[in-house]
Short mmCIF file of the C-alpha atoms (twelve columns), coordinates in Angstrom:
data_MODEL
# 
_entry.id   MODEL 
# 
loop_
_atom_site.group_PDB 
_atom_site.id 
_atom_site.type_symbol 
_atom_site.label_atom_id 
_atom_site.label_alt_id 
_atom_site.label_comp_id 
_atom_site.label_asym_id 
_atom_site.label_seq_id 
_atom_site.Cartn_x 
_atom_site.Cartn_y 
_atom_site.Cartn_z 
_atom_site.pdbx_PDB_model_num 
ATOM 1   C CA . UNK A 1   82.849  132.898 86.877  1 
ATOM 2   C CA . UNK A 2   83.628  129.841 88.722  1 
ATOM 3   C CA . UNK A 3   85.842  129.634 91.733  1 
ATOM 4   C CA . UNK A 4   88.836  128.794 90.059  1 
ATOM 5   C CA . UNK A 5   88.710  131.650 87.463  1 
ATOM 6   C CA . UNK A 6   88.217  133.832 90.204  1 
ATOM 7   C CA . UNK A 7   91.136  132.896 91.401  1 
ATOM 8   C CA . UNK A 8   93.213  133.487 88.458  1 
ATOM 9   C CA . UNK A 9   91.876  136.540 88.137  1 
ATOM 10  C CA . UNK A 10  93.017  137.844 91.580  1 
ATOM 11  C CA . UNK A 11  96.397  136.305 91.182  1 
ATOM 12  C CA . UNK A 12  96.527  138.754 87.669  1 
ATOM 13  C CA . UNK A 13  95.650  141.457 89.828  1 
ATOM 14  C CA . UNK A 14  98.251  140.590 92.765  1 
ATOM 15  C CA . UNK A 15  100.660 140.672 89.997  1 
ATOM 16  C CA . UNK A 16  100.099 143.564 87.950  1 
ATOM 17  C CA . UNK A 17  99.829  145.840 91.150  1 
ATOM 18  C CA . UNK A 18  103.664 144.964 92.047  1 
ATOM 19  C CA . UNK A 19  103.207 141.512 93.414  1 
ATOM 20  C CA . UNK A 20  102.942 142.997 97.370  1 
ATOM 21  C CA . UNK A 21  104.225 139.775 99.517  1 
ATOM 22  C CA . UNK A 22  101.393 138.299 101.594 1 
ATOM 23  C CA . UNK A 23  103.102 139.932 104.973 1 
ATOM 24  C CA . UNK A 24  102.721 143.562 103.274 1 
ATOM 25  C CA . UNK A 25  99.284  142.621 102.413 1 
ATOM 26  C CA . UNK A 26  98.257  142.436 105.590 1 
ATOM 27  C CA . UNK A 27  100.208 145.306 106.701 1 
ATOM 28  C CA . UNK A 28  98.046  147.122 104.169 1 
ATOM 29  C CA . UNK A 29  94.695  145.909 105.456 1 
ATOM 30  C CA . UNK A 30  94.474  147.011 108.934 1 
ATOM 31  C CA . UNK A 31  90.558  147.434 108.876 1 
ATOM 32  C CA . UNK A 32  90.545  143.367 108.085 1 
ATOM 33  C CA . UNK A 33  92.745  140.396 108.983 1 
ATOM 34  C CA . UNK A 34  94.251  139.223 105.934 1 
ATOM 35  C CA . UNK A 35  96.660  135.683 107.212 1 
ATOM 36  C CA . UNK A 36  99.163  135.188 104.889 1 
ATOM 37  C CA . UNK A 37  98.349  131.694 105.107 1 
ATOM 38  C CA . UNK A 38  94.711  132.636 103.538 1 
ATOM 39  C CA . UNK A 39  95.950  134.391 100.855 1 
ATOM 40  C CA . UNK A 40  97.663  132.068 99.714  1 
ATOM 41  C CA . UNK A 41  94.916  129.281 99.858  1 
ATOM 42  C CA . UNK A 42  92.683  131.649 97.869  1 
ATOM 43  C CA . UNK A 43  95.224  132.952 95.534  1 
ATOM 44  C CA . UNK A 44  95.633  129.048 94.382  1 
ATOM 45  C CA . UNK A 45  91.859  128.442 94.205  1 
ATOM 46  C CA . UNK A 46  92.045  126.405 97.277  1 
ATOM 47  C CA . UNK A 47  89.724  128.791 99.326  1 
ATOM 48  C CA . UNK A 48  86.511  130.720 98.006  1 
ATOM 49  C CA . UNK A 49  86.969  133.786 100.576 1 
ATOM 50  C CA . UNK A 50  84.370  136.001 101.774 1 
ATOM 51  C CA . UNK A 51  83.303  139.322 100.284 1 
ATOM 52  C CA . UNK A 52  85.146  141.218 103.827 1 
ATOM 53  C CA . UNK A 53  88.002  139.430 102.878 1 
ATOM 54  C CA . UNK A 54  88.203  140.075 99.049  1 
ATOM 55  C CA . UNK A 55  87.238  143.695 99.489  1 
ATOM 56  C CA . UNK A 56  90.232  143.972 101.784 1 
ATOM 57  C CA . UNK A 57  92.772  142.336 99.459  1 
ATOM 58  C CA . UNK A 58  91.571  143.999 96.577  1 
ATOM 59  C CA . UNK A 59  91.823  147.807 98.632  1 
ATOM 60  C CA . UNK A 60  95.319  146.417 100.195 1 
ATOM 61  C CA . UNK A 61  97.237  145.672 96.414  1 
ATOM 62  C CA . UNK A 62  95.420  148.787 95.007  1 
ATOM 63  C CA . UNK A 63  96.956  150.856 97.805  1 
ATOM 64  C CA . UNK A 64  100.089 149.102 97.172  1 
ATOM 65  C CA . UNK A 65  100.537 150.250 93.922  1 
ATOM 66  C CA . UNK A 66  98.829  153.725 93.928  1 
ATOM 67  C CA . UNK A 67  100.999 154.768 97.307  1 
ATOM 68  C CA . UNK A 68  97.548  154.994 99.460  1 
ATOM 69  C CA . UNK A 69  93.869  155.417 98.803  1 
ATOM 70  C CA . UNK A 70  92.270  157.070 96.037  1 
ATOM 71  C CA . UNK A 71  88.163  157.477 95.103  1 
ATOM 72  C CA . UNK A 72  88.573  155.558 92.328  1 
ATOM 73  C CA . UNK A 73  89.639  152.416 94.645  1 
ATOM 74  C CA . UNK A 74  85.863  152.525 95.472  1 
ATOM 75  C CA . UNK A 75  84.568  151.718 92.017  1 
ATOM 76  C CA . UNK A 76  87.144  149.043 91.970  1 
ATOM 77  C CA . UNK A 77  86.230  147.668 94.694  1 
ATOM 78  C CA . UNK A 78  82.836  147.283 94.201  1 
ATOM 79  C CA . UNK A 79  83.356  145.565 90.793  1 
ATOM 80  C CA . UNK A 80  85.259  142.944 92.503  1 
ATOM 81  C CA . UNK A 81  82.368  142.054 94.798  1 
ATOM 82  C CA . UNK A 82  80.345  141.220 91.891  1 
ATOM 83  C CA . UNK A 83  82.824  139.180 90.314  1 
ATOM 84  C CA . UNK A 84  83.138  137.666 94.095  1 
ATOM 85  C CA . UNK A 85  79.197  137.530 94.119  1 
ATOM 86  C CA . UNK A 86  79.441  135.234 90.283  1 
ATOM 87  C CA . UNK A 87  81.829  133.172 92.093  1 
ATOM 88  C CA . UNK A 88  79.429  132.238 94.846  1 
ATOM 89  C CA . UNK A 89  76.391  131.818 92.647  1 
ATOM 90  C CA . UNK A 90  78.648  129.073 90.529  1 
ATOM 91  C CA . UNK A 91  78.238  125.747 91.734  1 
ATOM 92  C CA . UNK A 92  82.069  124.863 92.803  1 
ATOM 93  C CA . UNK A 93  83.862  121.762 91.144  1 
ATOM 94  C CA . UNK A 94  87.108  120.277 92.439  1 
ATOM 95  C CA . UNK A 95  90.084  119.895 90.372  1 
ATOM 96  C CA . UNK A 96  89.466  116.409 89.985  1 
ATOM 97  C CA . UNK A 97  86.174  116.558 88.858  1 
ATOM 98  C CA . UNK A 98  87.021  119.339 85.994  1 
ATOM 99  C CA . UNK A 99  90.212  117.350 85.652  1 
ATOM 100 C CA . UNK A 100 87.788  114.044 84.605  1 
ATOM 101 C CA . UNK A 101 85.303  116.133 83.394  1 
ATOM 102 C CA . UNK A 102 87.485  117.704 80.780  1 
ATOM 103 C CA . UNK A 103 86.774  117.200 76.768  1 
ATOM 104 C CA . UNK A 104 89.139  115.838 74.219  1 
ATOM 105 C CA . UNK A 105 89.297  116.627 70.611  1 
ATOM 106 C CA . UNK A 106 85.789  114.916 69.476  1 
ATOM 107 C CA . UNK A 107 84.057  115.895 72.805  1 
ATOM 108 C CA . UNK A 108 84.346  112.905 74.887  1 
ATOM 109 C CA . UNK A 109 84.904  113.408 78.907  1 
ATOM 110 C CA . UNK A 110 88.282  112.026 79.579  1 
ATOM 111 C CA . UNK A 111 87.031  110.392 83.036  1 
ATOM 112 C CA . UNK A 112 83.806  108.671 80.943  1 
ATOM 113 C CA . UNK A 113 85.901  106.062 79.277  1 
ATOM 114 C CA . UNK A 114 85.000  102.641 80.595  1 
ATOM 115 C CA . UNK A 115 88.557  101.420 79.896  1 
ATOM 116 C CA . UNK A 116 91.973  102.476 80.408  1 
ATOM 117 C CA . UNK A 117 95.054  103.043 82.499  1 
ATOM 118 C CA . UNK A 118 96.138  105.978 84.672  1 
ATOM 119 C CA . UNK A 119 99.198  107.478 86.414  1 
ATOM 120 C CA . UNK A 120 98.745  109.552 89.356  1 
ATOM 121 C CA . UNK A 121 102.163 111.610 90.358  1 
ATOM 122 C CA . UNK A 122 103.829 112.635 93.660  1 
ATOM 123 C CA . UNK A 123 104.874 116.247 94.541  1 
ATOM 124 C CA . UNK A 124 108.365 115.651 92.855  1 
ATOM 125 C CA . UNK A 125 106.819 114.908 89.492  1 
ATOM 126 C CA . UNK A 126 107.429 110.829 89.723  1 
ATOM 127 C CA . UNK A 127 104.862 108.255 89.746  1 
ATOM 128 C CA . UNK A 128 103.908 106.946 92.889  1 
ATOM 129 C CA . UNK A 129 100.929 104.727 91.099  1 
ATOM 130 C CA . UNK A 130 100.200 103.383 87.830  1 
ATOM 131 C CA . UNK A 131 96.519  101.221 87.353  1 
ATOM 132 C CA . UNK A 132 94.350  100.419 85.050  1 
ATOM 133 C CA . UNK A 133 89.948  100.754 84.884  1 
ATOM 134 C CA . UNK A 134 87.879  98.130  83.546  1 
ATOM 135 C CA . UNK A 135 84.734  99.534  83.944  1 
ATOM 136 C CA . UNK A 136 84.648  103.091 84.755  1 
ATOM 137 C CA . UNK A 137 88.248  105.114 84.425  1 
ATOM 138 C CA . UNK A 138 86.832  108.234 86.488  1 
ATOM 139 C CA . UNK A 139 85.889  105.886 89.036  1 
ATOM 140 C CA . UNK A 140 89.129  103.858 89.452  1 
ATOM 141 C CA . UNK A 141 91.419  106.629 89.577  1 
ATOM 142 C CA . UNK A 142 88.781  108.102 92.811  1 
ATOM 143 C CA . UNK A 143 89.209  104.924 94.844  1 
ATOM 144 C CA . UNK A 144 92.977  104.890 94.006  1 
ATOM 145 C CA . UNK A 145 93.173  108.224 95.401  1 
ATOM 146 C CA . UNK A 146 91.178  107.638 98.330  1 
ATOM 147 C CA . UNK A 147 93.357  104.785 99.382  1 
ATOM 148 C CA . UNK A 148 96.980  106.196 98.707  1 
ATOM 149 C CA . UNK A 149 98.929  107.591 102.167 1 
ATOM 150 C CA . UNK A 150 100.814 110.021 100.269 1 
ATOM 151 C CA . UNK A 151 99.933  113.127 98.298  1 
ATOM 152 C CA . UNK A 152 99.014  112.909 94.597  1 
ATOM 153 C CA . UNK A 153 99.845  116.321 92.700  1 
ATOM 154 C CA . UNK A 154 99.075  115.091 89.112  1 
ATOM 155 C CA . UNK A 155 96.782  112.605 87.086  1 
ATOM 156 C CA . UNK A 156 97.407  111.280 83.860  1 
ATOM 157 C CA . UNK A 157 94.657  109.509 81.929  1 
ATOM 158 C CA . UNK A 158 95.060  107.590 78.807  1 
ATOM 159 C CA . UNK A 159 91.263  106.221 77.746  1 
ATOM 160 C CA . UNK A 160 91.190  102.948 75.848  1 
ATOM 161 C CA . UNK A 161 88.144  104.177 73.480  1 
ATOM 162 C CA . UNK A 162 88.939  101.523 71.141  1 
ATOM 163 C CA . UNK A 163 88.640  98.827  73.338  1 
ATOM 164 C CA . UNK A 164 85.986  97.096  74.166  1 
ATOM 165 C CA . UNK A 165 86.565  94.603  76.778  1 
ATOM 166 C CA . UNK A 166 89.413  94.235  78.912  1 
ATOM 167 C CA . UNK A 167 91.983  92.240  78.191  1 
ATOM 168 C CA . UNK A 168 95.796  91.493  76.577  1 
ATOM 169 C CA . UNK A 169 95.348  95.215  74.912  1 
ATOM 170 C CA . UNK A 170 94.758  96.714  78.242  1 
ATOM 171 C CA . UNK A 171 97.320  94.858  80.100  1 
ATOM 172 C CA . UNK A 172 99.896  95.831  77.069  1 
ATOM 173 C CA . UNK A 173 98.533  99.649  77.584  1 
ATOM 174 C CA . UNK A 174 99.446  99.961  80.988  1 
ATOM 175 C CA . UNK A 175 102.801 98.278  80.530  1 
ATOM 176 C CA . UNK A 176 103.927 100.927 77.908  1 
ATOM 177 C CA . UNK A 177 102.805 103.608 80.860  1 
ATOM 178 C CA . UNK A 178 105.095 102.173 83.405  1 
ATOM 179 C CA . UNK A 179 107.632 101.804 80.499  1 
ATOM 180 C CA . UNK A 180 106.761 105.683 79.953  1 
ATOM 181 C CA . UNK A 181 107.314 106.328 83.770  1 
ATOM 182 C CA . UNK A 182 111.236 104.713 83.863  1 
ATOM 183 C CA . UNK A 183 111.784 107.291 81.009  1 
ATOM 184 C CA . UNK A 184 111.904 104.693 77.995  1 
ATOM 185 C CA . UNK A 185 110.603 105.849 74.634  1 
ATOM 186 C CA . UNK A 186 107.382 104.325 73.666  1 
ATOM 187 C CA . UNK A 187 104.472 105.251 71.475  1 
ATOM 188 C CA . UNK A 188 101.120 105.931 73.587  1 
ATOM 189 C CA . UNK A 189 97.417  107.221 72.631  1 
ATOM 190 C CA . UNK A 190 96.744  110.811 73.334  1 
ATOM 191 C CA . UNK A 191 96.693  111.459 76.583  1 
ATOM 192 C CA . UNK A 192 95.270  113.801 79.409  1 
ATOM 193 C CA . UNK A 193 97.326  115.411 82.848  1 
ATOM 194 C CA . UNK A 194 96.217  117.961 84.964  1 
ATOM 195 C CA . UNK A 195 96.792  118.813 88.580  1 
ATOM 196 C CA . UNK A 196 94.921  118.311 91.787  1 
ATOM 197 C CA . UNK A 197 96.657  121.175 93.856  1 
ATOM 198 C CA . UNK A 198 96.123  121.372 97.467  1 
ATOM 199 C CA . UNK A 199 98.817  118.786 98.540  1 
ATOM 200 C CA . UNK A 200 102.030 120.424 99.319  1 
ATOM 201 C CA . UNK A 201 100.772 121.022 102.782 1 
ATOM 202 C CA . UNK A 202 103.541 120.431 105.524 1 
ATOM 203 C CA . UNK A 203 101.991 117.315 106.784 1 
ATOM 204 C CA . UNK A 204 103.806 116.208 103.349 1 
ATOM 205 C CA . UNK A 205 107.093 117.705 104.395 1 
ATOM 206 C CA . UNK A 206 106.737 116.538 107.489 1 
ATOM 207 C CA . UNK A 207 106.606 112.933 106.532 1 
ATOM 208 C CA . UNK A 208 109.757 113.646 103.908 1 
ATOM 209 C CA . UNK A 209 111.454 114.814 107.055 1 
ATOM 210 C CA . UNK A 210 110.858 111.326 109.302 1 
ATOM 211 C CA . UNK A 211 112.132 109.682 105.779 1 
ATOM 212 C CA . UNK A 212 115.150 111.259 105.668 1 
ATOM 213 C CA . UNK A 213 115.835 110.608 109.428 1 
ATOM 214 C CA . UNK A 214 115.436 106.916 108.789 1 
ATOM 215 C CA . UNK A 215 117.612 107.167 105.577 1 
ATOM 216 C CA . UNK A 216 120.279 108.865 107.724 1 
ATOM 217 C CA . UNK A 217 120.185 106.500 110.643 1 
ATOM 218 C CA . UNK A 218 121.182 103.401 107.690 1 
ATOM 219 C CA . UNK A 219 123.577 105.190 106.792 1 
ATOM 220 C CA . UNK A 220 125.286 105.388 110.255 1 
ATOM 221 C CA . UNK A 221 124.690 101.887 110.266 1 
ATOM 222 C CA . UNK A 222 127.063 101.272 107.760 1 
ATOM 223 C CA . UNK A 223 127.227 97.706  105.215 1 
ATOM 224 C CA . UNK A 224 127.998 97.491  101.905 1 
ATOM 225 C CA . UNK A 225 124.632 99.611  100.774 1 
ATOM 226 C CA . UNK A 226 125.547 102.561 102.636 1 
ATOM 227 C CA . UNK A 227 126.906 104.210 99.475  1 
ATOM 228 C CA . UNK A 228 123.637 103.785 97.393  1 
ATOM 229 C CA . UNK A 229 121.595 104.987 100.553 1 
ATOM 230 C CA . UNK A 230 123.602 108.413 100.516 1 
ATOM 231 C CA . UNK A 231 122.650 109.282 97.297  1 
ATOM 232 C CA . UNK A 232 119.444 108.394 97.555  1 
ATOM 233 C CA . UNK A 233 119.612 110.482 100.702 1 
ATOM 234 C CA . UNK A 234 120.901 113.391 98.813  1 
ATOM 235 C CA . UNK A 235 118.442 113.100 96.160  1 
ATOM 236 C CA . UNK A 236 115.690 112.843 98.883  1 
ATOM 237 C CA . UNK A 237 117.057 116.097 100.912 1 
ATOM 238 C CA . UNK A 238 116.806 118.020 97.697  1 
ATOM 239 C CA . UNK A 239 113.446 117.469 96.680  1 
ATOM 240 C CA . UNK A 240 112.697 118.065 100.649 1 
ATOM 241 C CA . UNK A 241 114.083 121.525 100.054 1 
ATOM 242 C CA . UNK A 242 112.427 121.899 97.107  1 
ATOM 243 C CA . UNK A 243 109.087 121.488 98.915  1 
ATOM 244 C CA . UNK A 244 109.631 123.187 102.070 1 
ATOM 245 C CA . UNK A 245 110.527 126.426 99.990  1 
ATOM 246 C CA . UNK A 246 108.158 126.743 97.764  1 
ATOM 247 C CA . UNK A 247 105.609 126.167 100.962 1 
ATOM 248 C CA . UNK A 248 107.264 128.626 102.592 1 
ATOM 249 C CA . UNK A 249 107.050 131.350 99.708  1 
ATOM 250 C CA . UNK A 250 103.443 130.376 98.818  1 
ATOM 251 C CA . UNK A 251 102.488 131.156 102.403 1 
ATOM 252 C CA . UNK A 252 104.726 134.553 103.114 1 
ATOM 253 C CA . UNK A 253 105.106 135.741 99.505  1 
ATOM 254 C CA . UNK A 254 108.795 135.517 100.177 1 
ATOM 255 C CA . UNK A 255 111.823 133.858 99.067  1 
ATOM 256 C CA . UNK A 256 113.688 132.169 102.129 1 
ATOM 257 C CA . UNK A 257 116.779 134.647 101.281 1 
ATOM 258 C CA . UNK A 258 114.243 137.856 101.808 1 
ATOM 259 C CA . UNK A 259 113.427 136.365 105.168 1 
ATOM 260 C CA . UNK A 260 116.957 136.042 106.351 1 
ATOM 261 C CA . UNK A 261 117.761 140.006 105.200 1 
# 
């Protein structure tokens, strides 16, 4: 089981024992410290915890949903270690590297192609870069990502297999990718998107925050663009919501409007 499944599979769990929020977890765990903040890291794969920790969660969710202990939580339990134990023993891949390492339909690794163009995607779902590889597309979309400032939540590959040498094809590849990325209909090779996870961390919000401040101080400013920067001010403070809530709920296992009760 690698790191990922386990993951899923204690998310399943979480849910079909009532979906406790991560503050009641804790409260049902006082033999270990169980940070909300953790749980949700390893509930989204981004954490392999230790066997204290899962041990706890698992006896915390059981109690949740069984009113207190019971002998049978023991058995339980213990089967989780060993799934925790097959976790450990699995050599752990990032999502990037299953992302890339991931098969198509006659068994080629998406992230093997030697040519082709790729999209990576901000946190809202738009693309914040659009490139091309001429010699390795795996390898181009790493040192993209290494260099960006901002958080990438998505890739999107589209392999030129038929191509063998860069060129007008390539060029006329990538330009029906940006076309895809305005929203204009156009007729691409199969493609392959998956996520990275692991970016919607408030450093992220943070920076959408010092945006919007700048946005509102042009505004005040005035001039005939003032208009055009209010809705893109509006659009901006939406997708800033957006973020900060589901941060918030991932790390509490709340909604913002249990919080306020």
């Amino acid at each position: 089981m690698s790191v990922h499944e386990f993951a899923e599979s204690l998310r399943t769990l979480h849910v079909e024992c009532g979906k406790p929020s991560y503050t009641r977890i804790r409260e049902l765990a006082p033999e270990h410290p169980l940070p909300p903040a953790t749980v949700s890291e390893v509930l989204n794969g981004r954490r392999l915890p230790k066997a204290d920790f899962v041990q706890a969660f698992v006896r915390a969710v059981l109690r949740h949903r069984d009113g207190g202990d019971s002998r049978r939580h023991d058995d339980e339990v213990a089967r989780w270690r060993r799934k925790w134990q097959q976790a450990v023993l699995r050599p752990r891949r990032s999502p990037l590297d299953r992302g890339l390492a991931a098969q198509d339909e006659e068994g080629r690794r998406w992230g093997d192609a030697t040519l082709g163009c790729f999209a990576l995607y901000g946190l809202d779902g738009e693309a914040v870069y659009i490139g091309q590889a001429d010699t390795s597309l795996g390898g181009a979309v790493r040192a993209r990502l290494a260099m960006l400032p901002d958080p990438v939540a998505e890739v999107e590959l589209w392999p030129a297999w038929h191509l063998s040498t860069a060129g007008p094809a390539l060029d006329l590849l990538e330009r029906g990718v940006y076309r895809k990325a305005f929203g204009a209909p156009v007729d691409l090779p199969p493609s392959h998107r998956f996520a990275l996870g692991g970016n919607d961390d408030d450093a992220c919000i943070a920076r959408r925050a010092e945006d919007l401040a700048r946005l509102a101080s042009s505004v005040l400013d005035g001039g005939p663009a003032a208009q055009d920067v209010r809705r893109t001010l509006a659009v901006q403070a939406t997708q800033l919501a957006r973020l900060a809530t589901a941060r918030f709920t991932r790390l509490t296992g709340q909604s913002v409007w249990e919080a306020d009760l």
